[in-house]
Coordinates of C-alpha atoms in Angstrom, one line a residue:
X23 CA 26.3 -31.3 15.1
X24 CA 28.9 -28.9 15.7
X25 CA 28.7 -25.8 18.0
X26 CA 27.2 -23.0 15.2
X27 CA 29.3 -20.2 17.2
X28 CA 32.4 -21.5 18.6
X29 CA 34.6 -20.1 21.1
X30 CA 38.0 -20.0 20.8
X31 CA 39.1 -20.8 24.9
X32 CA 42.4 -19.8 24.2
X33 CA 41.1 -16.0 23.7
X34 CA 42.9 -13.6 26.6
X35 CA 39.4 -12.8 27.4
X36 CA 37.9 -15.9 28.1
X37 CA 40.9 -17.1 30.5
X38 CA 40.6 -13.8 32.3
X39 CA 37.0 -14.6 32.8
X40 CA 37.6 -18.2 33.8
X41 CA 40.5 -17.1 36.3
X42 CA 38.5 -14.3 38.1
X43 CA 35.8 -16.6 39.4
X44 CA 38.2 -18.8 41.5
X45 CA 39.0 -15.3 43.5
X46 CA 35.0 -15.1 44.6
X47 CA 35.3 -19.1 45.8
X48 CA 38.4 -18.2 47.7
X49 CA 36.6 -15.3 49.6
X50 CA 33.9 -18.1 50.5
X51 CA 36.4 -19.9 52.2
X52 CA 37.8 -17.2 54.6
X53 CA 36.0 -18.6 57.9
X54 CA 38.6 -21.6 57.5
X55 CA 41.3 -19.7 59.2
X56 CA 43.7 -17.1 57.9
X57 CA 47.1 -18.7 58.1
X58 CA 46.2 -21.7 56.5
X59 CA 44.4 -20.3 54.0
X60 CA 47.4 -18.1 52.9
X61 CA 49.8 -21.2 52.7
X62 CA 47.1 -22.7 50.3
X63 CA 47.2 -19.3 48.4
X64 CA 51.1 -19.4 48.4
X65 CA 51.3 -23.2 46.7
X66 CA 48.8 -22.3 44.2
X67 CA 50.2 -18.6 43.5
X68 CA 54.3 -20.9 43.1
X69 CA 52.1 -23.5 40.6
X70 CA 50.8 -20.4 38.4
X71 CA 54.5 -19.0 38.4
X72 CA 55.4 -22.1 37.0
X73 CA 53.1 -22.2 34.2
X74 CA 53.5 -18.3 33.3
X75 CA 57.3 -19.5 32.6
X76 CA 56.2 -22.2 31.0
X77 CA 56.9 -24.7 32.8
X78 CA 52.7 -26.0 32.2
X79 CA 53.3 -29.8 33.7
X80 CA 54.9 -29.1 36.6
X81 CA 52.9 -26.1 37.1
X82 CA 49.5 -27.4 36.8
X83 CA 51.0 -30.9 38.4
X84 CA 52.1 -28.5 41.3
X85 CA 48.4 -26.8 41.1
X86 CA 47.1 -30.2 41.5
X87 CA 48.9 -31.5 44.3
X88 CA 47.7 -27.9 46.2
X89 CA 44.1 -28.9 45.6
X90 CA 44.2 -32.1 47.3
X91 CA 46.5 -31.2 50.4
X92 CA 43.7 -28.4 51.4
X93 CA 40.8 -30.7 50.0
X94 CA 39.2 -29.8 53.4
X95 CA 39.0 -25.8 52.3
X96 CA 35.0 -25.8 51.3
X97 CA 33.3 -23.2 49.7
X98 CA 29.2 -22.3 50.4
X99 CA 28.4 -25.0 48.0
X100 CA 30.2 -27.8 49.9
X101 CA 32.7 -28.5 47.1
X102 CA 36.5 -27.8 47.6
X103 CA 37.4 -24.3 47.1
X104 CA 40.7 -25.0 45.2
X105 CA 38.9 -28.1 43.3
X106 CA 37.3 -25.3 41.8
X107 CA 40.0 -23.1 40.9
X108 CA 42.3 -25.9 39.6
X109 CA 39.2 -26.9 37.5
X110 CA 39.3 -23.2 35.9
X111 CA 42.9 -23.4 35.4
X112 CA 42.9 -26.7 33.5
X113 CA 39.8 -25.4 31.4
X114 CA 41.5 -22.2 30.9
X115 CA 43.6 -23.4 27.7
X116 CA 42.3 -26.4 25.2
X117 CA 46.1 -27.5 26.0
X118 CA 45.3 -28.0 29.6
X119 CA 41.5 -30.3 28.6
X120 CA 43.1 -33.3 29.0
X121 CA 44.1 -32.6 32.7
X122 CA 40.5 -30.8 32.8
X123 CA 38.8 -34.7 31.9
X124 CA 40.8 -36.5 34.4
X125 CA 39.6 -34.5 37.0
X126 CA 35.8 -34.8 36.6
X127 CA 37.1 -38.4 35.9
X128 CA 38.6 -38.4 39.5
X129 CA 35.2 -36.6 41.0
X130 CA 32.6 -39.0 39.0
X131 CA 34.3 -41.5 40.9
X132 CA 34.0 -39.6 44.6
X133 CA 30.6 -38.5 44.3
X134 CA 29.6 -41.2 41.8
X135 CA 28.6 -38.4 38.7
X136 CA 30.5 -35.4 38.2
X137 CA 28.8 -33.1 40.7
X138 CA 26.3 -30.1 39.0
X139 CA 28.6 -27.0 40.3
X140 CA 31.4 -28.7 37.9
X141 CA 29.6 -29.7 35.0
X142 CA 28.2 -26.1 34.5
X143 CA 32.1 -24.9 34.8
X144 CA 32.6 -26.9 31.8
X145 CA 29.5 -26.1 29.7
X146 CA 31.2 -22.3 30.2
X147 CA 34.1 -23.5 28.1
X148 CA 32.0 -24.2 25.0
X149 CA 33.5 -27.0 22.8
X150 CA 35.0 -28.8 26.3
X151 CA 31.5 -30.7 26.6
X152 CA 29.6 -31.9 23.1
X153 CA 26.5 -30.0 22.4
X154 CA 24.3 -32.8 24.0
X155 CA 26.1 -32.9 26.9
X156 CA 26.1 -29.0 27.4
X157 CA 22.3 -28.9 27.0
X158 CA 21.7 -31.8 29.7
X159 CA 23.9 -29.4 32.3
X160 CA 21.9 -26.6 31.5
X161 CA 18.8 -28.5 32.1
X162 CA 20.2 -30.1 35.4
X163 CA 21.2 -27.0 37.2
X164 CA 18.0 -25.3 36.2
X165 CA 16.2 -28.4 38.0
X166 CA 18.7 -28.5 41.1
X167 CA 18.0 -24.8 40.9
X168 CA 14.4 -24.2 39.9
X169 CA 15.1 -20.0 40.4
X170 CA 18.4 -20.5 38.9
X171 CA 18.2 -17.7 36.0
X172 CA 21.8 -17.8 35.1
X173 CA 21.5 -21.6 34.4
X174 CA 17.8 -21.0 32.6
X175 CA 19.3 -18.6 30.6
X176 CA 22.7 -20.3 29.3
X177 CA 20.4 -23.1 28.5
X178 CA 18.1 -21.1 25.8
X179 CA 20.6 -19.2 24.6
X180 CA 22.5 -22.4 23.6
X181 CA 19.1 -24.1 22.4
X182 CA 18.8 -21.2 20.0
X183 CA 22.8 -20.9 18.7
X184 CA 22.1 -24.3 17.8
X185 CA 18.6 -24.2 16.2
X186 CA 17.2 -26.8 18.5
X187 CA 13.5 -25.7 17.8
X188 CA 11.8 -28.6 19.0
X189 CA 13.2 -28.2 22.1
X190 CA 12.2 -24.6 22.9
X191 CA 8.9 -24.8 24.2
X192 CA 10.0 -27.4 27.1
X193 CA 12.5 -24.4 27.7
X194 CA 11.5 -21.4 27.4
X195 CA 7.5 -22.1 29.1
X196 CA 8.6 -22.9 32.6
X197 CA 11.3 -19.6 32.4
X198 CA 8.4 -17.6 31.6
X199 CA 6.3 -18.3 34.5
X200 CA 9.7 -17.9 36.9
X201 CA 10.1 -14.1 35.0
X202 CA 6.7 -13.2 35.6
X203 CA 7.1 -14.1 39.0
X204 CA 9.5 -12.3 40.2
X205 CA 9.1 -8.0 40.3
X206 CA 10.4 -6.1 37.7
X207 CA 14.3 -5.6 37.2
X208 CA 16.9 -4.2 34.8
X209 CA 18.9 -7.4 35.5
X210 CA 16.1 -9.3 33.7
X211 CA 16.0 -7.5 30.2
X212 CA 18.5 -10.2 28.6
X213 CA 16.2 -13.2 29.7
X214 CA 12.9 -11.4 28.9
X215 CA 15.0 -10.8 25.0
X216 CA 16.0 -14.5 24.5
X217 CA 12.7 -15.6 26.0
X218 CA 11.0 -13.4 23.7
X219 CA 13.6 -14.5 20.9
X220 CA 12.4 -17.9 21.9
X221 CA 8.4 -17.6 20.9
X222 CA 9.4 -15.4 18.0
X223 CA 11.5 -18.5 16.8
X224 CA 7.9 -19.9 17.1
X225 CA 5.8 -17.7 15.5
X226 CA 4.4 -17.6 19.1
X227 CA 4.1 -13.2 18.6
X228 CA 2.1 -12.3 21.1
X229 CA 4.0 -13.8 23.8
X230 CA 6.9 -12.5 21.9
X231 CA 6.0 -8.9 22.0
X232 CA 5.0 -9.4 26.2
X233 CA 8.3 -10.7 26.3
X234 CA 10.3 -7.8 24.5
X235 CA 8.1 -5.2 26.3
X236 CA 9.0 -6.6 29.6
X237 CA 12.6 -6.4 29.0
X238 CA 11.7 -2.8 27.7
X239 CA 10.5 -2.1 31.1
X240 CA 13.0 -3.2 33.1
X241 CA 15.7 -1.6 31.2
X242 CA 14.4 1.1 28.4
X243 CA 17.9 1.9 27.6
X244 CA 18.7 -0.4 25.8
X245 CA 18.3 -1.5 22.1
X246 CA 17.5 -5.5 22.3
X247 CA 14.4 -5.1 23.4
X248 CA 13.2 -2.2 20.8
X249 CA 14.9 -4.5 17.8
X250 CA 12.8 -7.6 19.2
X251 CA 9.4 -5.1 19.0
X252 CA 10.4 -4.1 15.7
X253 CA 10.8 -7.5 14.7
X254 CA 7.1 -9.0 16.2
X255 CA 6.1 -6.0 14.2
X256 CA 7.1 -7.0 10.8
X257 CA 6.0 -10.6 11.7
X258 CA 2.4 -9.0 11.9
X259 CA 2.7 -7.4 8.6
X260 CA 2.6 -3.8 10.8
X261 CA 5.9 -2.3 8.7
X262 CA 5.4 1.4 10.1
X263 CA 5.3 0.3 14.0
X264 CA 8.2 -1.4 12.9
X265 CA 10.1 1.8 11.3
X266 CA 8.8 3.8 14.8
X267 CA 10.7 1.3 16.9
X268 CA 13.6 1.0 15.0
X269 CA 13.7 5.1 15.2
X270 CA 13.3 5.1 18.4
X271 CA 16.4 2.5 19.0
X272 CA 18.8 4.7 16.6
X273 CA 17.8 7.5 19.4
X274 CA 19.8 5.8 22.5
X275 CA 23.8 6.2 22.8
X276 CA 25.6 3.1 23.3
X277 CA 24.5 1.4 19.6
X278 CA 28.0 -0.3 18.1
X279 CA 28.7 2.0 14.6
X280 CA 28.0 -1.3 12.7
X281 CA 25.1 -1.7 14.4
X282 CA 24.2 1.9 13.9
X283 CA 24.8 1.7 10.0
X284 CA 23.0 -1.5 9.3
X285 CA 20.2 -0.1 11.7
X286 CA 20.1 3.2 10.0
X287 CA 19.9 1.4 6.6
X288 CA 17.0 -1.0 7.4
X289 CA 15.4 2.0 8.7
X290 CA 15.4 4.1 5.6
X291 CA 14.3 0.5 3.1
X292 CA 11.7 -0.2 5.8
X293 CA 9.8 3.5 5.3
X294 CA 9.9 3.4 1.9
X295 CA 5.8 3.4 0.8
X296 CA 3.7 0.2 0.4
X297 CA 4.5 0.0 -3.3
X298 CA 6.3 2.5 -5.7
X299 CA 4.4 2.7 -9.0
X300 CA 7.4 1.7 -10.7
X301 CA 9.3 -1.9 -10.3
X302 CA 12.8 -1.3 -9.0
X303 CA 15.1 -1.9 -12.3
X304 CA 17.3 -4.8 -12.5
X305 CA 20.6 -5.6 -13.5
X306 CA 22.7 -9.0 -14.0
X307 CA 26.4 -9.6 -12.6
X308 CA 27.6 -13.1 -13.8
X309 CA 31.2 -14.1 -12.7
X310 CA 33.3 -16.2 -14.8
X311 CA 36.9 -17.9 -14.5
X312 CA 38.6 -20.8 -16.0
X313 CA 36.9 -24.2 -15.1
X314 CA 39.5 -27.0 -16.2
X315 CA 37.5 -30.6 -16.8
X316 CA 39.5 -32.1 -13.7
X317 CA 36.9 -29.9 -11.4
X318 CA 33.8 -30.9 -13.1
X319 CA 33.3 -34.3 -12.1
X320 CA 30.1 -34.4 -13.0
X321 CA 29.9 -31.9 -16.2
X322 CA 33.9 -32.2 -17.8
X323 CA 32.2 -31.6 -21.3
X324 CA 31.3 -28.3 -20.1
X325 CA 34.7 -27.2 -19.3
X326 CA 36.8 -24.5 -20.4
X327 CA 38.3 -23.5 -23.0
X328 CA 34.8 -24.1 -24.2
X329 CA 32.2 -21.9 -23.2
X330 CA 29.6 -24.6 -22.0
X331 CA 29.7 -23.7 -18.5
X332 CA 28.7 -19.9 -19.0
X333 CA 26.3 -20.6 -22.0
X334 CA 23.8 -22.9 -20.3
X335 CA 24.0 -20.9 -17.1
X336 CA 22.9 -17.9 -19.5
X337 CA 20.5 -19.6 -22.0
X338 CA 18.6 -21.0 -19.0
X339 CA 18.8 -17.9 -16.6
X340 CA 16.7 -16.2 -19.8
X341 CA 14.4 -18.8 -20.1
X342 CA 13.3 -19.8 -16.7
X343 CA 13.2 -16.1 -15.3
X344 CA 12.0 -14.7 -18.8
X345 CA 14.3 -12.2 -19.0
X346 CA 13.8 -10.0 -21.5
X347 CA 16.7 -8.2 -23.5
X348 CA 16.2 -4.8 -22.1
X349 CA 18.4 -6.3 -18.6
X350 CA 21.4 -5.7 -18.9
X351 CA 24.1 -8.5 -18.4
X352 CA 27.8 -7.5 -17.5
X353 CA 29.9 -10.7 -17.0
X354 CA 33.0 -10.3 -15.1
X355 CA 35.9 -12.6 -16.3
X356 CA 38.7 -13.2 -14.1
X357 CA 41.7 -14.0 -16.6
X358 CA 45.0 -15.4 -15.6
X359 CA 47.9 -15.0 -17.9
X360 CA 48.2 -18.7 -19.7
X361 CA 48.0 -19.8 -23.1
X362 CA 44.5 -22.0 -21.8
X363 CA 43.2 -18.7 -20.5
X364 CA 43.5 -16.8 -23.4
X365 CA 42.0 -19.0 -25.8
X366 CA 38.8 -18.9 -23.0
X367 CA 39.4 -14.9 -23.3
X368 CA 39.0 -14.7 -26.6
X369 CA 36.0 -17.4 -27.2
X370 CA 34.2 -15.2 -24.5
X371 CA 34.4 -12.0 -26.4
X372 CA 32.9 -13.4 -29.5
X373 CA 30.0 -14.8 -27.2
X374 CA 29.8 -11.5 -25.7
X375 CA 29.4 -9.5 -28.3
X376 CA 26.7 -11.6 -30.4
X377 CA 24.7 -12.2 -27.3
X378 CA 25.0 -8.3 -26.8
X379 CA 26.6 -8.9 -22.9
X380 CA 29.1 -6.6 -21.5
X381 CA 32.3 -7.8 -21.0
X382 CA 34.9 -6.7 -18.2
X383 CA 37.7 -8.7 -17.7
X384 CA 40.1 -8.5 -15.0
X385 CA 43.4 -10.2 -13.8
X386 CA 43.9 -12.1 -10.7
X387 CA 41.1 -10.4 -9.1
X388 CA 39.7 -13.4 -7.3
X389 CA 36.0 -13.9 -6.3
X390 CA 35.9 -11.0 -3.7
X391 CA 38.1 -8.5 -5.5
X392 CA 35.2 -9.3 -8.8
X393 CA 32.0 -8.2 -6.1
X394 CA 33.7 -5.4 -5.2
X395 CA 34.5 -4.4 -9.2
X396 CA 30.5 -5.6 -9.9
X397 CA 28.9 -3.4 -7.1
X398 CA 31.0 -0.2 -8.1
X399 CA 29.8 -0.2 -11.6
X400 CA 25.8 -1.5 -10.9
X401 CA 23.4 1.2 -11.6
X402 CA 19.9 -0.7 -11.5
X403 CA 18.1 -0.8 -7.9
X404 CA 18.5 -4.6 -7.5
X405 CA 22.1 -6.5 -8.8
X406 CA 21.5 -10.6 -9.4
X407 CA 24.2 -12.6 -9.0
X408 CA 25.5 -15.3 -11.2
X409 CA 28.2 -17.8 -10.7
X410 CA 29.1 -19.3 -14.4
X411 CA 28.0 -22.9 -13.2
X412 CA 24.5 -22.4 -12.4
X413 CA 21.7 -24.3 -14.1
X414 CA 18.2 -22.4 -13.9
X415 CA 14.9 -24.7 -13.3
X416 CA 11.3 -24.0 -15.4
X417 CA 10.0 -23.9 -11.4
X418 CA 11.9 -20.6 -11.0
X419 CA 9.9 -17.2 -10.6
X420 CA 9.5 -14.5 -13.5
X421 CA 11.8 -11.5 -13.1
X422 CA 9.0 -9.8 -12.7
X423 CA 7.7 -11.8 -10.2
X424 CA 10.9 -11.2 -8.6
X425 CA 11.0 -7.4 -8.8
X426 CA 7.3 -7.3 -7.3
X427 CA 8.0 -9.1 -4.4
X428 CA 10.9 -6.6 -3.9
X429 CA 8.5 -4.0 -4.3
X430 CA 6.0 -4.7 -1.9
X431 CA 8.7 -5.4 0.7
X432 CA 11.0 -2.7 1.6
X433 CA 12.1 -5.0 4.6
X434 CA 13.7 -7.8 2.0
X435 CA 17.1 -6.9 1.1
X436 CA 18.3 -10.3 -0.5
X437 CA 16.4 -13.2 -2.2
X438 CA 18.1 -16.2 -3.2
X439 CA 17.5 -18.7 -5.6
X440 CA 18.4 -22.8 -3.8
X441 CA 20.0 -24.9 -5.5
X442 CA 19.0 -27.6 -3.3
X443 CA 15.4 -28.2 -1.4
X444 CA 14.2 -25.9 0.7
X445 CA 15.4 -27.5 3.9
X446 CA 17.6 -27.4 6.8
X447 CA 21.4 -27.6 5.7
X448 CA 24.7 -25.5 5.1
X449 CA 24.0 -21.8 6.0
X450 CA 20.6 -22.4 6.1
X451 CA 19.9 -23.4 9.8
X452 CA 16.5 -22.4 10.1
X453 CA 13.6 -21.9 8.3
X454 CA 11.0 -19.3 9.5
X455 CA 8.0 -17.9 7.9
X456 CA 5.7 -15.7 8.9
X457 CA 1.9 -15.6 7.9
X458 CA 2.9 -12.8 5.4
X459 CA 5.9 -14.4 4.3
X460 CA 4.1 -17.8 3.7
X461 CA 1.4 -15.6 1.7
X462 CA 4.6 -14.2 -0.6
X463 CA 5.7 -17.9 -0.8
X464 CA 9.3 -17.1 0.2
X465 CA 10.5 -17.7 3.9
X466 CA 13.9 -16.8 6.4
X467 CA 16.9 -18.1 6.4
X468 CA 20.1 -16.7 8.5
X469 CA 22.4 -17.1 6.1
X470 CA 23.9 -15.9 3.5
X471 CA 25.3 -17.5 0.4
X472 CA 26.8 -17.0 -3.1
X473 CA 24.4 -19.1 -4.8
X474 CA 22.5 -17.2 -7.1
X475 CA 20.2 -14.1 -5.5
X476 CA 18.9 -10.6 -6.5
X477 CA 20.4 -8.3 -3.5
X478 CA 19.5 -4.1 -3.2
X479 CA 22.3 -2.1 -4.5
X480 CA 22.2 0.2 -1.4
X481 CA 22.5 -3.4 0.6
X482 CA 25.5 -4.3 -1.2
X483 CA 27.2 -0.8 -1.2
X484 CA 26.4 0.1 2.2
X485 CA 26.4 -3.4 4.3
X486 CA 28.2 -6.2 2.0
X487 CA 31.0 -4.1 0.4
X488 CA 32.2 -3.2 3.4
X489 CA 32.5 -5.9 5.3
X490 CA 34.2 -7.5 2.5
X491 CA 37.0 -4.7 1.7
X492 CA 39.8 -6.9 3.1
X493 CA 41.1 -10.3 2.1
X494 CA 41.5 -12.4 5.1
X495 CA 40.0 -15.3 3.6
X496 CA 40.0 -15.6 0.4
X497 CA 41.2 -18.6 0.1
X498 CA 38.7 -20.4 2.0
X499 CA 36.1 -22.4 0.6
X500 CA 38.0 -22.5 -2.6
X501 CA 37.9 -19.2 -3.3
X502 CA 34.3 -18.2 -1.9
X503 CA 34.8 -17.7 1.5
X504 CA 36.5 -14.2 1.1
X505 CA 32.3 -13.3 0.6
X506 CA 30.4 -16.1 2.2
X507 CA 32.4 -16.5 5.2
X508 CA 32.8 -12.6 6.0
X509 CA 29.3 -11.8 5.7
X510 CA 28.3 -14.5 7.8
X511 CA 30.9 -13.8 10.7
X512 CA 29.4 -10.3 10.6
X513 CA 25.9 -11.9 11.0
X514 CA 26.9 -14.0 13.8
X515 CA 27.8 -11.3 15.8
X516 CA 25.2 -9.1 15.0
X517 CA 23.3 -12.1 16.2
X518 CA 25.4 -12.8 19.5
X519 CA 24.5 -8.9 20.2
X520 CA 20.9 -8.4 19.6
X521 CA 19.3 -11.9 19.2
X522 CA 18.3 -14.2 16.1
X523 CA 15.2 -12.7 15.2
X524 CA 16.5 -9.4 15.1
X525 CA 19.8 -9.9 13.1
X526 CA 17.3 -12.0 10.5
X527 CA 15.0 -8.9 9.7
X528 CA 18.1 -6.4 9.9
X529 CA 20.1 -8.5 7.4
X530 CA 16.5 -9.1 5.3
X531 CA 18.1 -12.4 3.9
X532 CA 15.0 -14.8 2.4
X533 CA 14.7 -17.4 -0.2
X534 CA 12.0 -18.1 -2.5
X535 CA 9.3 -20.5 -2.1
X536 CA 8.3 -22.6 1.0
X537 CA 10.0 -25.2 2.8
X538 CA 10.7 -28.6 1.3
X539 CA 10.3 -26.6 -1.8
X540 CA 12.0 -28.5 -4.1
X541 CA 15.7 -26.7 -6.1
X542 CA 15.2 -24.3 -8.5
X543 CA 19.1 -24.1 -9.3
X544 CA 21.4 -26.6 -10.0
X545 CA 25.0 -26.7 -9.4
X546 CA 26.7 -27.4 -12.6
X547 CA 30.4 -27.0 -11.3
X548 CA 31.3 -30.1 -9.0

């Protein structure tokens, strides 16, 4: 399974970070006598010229050659001092990985398995070891180093980015007895957060909330561990607490602005009362394009310039949600100027105006361009959206079912319909459900996807439309990516900064029904 967050090693920052430890090493090795010591700094410091003028064999050859003439140059851990900083320099660039494997090749052979203190060098440099592999490290140098936090941590934090849930407990039990252990300190709040990010994961929320609050003691600056309370909070169906706590995070300084405006916006859904005595109104957005028979594989009889594609999508959308015809439909038609398209233009405005739908059409807008032109007309409080190759099931919720489950949770900002079972795959990587979300039949997911969902206006306007205002990838994914893929970037950095749990209820993404649940959509248009 691939790495959910990957890191690109050839980012300035990372090198920088991989070629300031070597500096610490070198220090370590000062008792080995000056002189000699400074001739080992001058061959390294001629092989680095070499490679900043590119010159990268003979430089890191040179680099090479330095580390095993002063082999004998130990740091406090026993191990070679410039071994260690040749290691960082051949992990520094993907480029250099092949030199990087030869290496542990060469020190599995002297030591007989590559030794701990250079396997957890290589675990930094996340894609240079599979997943697996990086996981056993983790769990090695926490067991050569029982009070090894650093190690205890990198370990979670990677058992969580890759949603490894039956592995957590084993984890995160033994790291909770070392914290409570030890005496309060504001170097501890990020392991207290993804310990208590950990149980959360779990449903575990009592030891959760401990968890968060400890973190909150040893460092009450800071927002993690008030978004982790807020979040055991909603778990327990305790909204208000929840609002309070999210309040009181907005209060502190250092919040980043898009954290500050998704955390200001969850904040003012979250305090709206229990239930309104009016159902928020509802409006449809269905996106439509030309679908030539050579992409339907399944379904070329439904192609354009027919309009089979669009029809069933609407016909059963009506039926299985029971819409009634006081919602109003606007269908967005993305038209290219070709003869093809504009016999599909005009067979859509006859369908249009019998089945009294709105019609928009615009040219060469693309999918992201057509959200942006949908959530600057929408009126109603919640927008659903409709790709024209969607197939709704009888096992789909009412509208109205819909709209009351939106109702009675402020905190829910997105609810999406699955076109495949409720399980584990694509964007959905976990599944979570609280005791009142398994009530509500609907559960978590941390992703989010065009596939058809009901999303809060304010939610699109405030959070989605702007992180989509640019085109930087519209062309991914065949055309969805310029939505899809942006929103979930933005949600894997909100995650990197203030845990999964947290980015979850801030985003207020969800799907109906439980998991293993079987599809309620199917996807007419592959």
């Amino acid at each position: 399974m691939a790495t959910l967050c990957p890191a690109i090693l050839e980012d300035k920052r990372r090198e920088e970070e991989l070629m300031e430890q070597p500096d610490l090493s070198l220090r370590e090795a000062a008792h080995a006598g000056e002189a000699r010591l400074e001739r080992a700094r001058a061959k390294v410091a001629e092989a680095l010229r070499l490679c900043h003028e590119g010159l990268e064999e003979a430089g890191t050859a040179a680099f090479h050659q330095a580390a095993e003439e002063f082999g004998d140059l130990l740091a406090s851990d026993g191990y070679p001092v410039f071994w260690k900083q040749y290691f960082h320099h051949v992990l520094a660039r993907r480029s250099r990985w092949p030199k990087a494997r030869e290496f542990l090749s060469e020190l599995s052979k002297r030591y007989g398995e590559i030794p701990v203190t250079f396997a957890v060098m290589g675990a930094h440099a996340k894609t240079f070891f599979s997943d697996d592999e990086r996981i056993r490290i983790w769990r090695r140098a926490a067991e050569a180093e029982p009070g090894d936090i650093k190690a205890r941590m990198a370990q979670l934090r990677l058992l969580i980015a890759l949603r490894r849930r039956n592995e957590l407990p084993a984890c995160a039990d033994p790291f909770f007895a070392l914290l409570r252990s030890m005496p309060p300190d504001s170097s501890l709040m990020e392991a207290w957060c993804l310990l208590g990010d950990a149980y959360l994961i779990e449903n575990a929320s009592d030891r959760a909330e401990l968890c968060y609050r400890s973190a909150h003691h040893a460092n009450a600056g800071q927002v993690r561990p008030l978004l982790g309370l807020a979040s055991v909070a909603l778990d327990g169906g305790r909204r208000l607490d929840a609002v309070t706590l999210l309040s009181e995070a907005l209060t502190l300084k250092e919040i980043p602005e898009e954290l500050r405006r998704l955390a200001t916006y969850a904040t003012e859904c979250w305090s709206t009362p229990d239930r309104t005595a009016a159902l928020p109104s509802v409006e449809v957005a269905v996106f439509t394009h030309l679908h030539r028979a050579e992409k339907l594989r399944e379904n070329p009889h439904l192609a354009a310039p027919g309009l089979g594609l669009i029809e069933l999508t609407l016909t059963s959308l009506r039926a299985s949600l029971k819409l009634g015809s006081d919602i109003p439909i606007t269908v967005f038609y993305d038209h290219r100027p070709t003869e093809l398209n504009e016999t599909y233009r005009l067979a859509l405005e006859n369908f249009c105006a019998q089945e009294g739908l709105r019609l928009v059409v615009n040219e060469g807008f693309g999918l992201r361009r057509q959200w942006l032109d949908a959530m600057a007309r929408a009126e109603a409080d919640l927008v659903m959206i409709v790709e024209h190759d969607h197939e709704f099931l009888t096992n789909c919720p009412s509208l109205e079912q819909i709209r009351g489950l939106f109702a009675e949770r402020p905190d829910m900002q997105y609810l999406r319909l699955a076109r495949r079972a409720n399980v584990v795959k694509g964007y959905d990587t976990i599944l979570i459900q609280s005791a009142p979300e398994r009530k509500d039949g609907i559960y978590r997911t941390p992703g989010f996807s065009n596939t058809p969902h009901l999303v809060r206006l304010g939610f699109l306007r405030d959070m989605i439309g702007p992180s989509i205002g640019y085109g930087g990838r519209d062309t991914h994914n065949f055309g969805a990516g310029g939505v899809e893929d942006t929103v979930n970037s933005l949600y894997r950095a909100l995650e990197a900064r203030v845990g999964l749990p947290a980015a979850m209820r801030l985003f207020g993404t969800l799907v109906y029904g439980n998991p293993g649940d079987k599809r309620r959509v199917v996807h007419l248009g592959v």
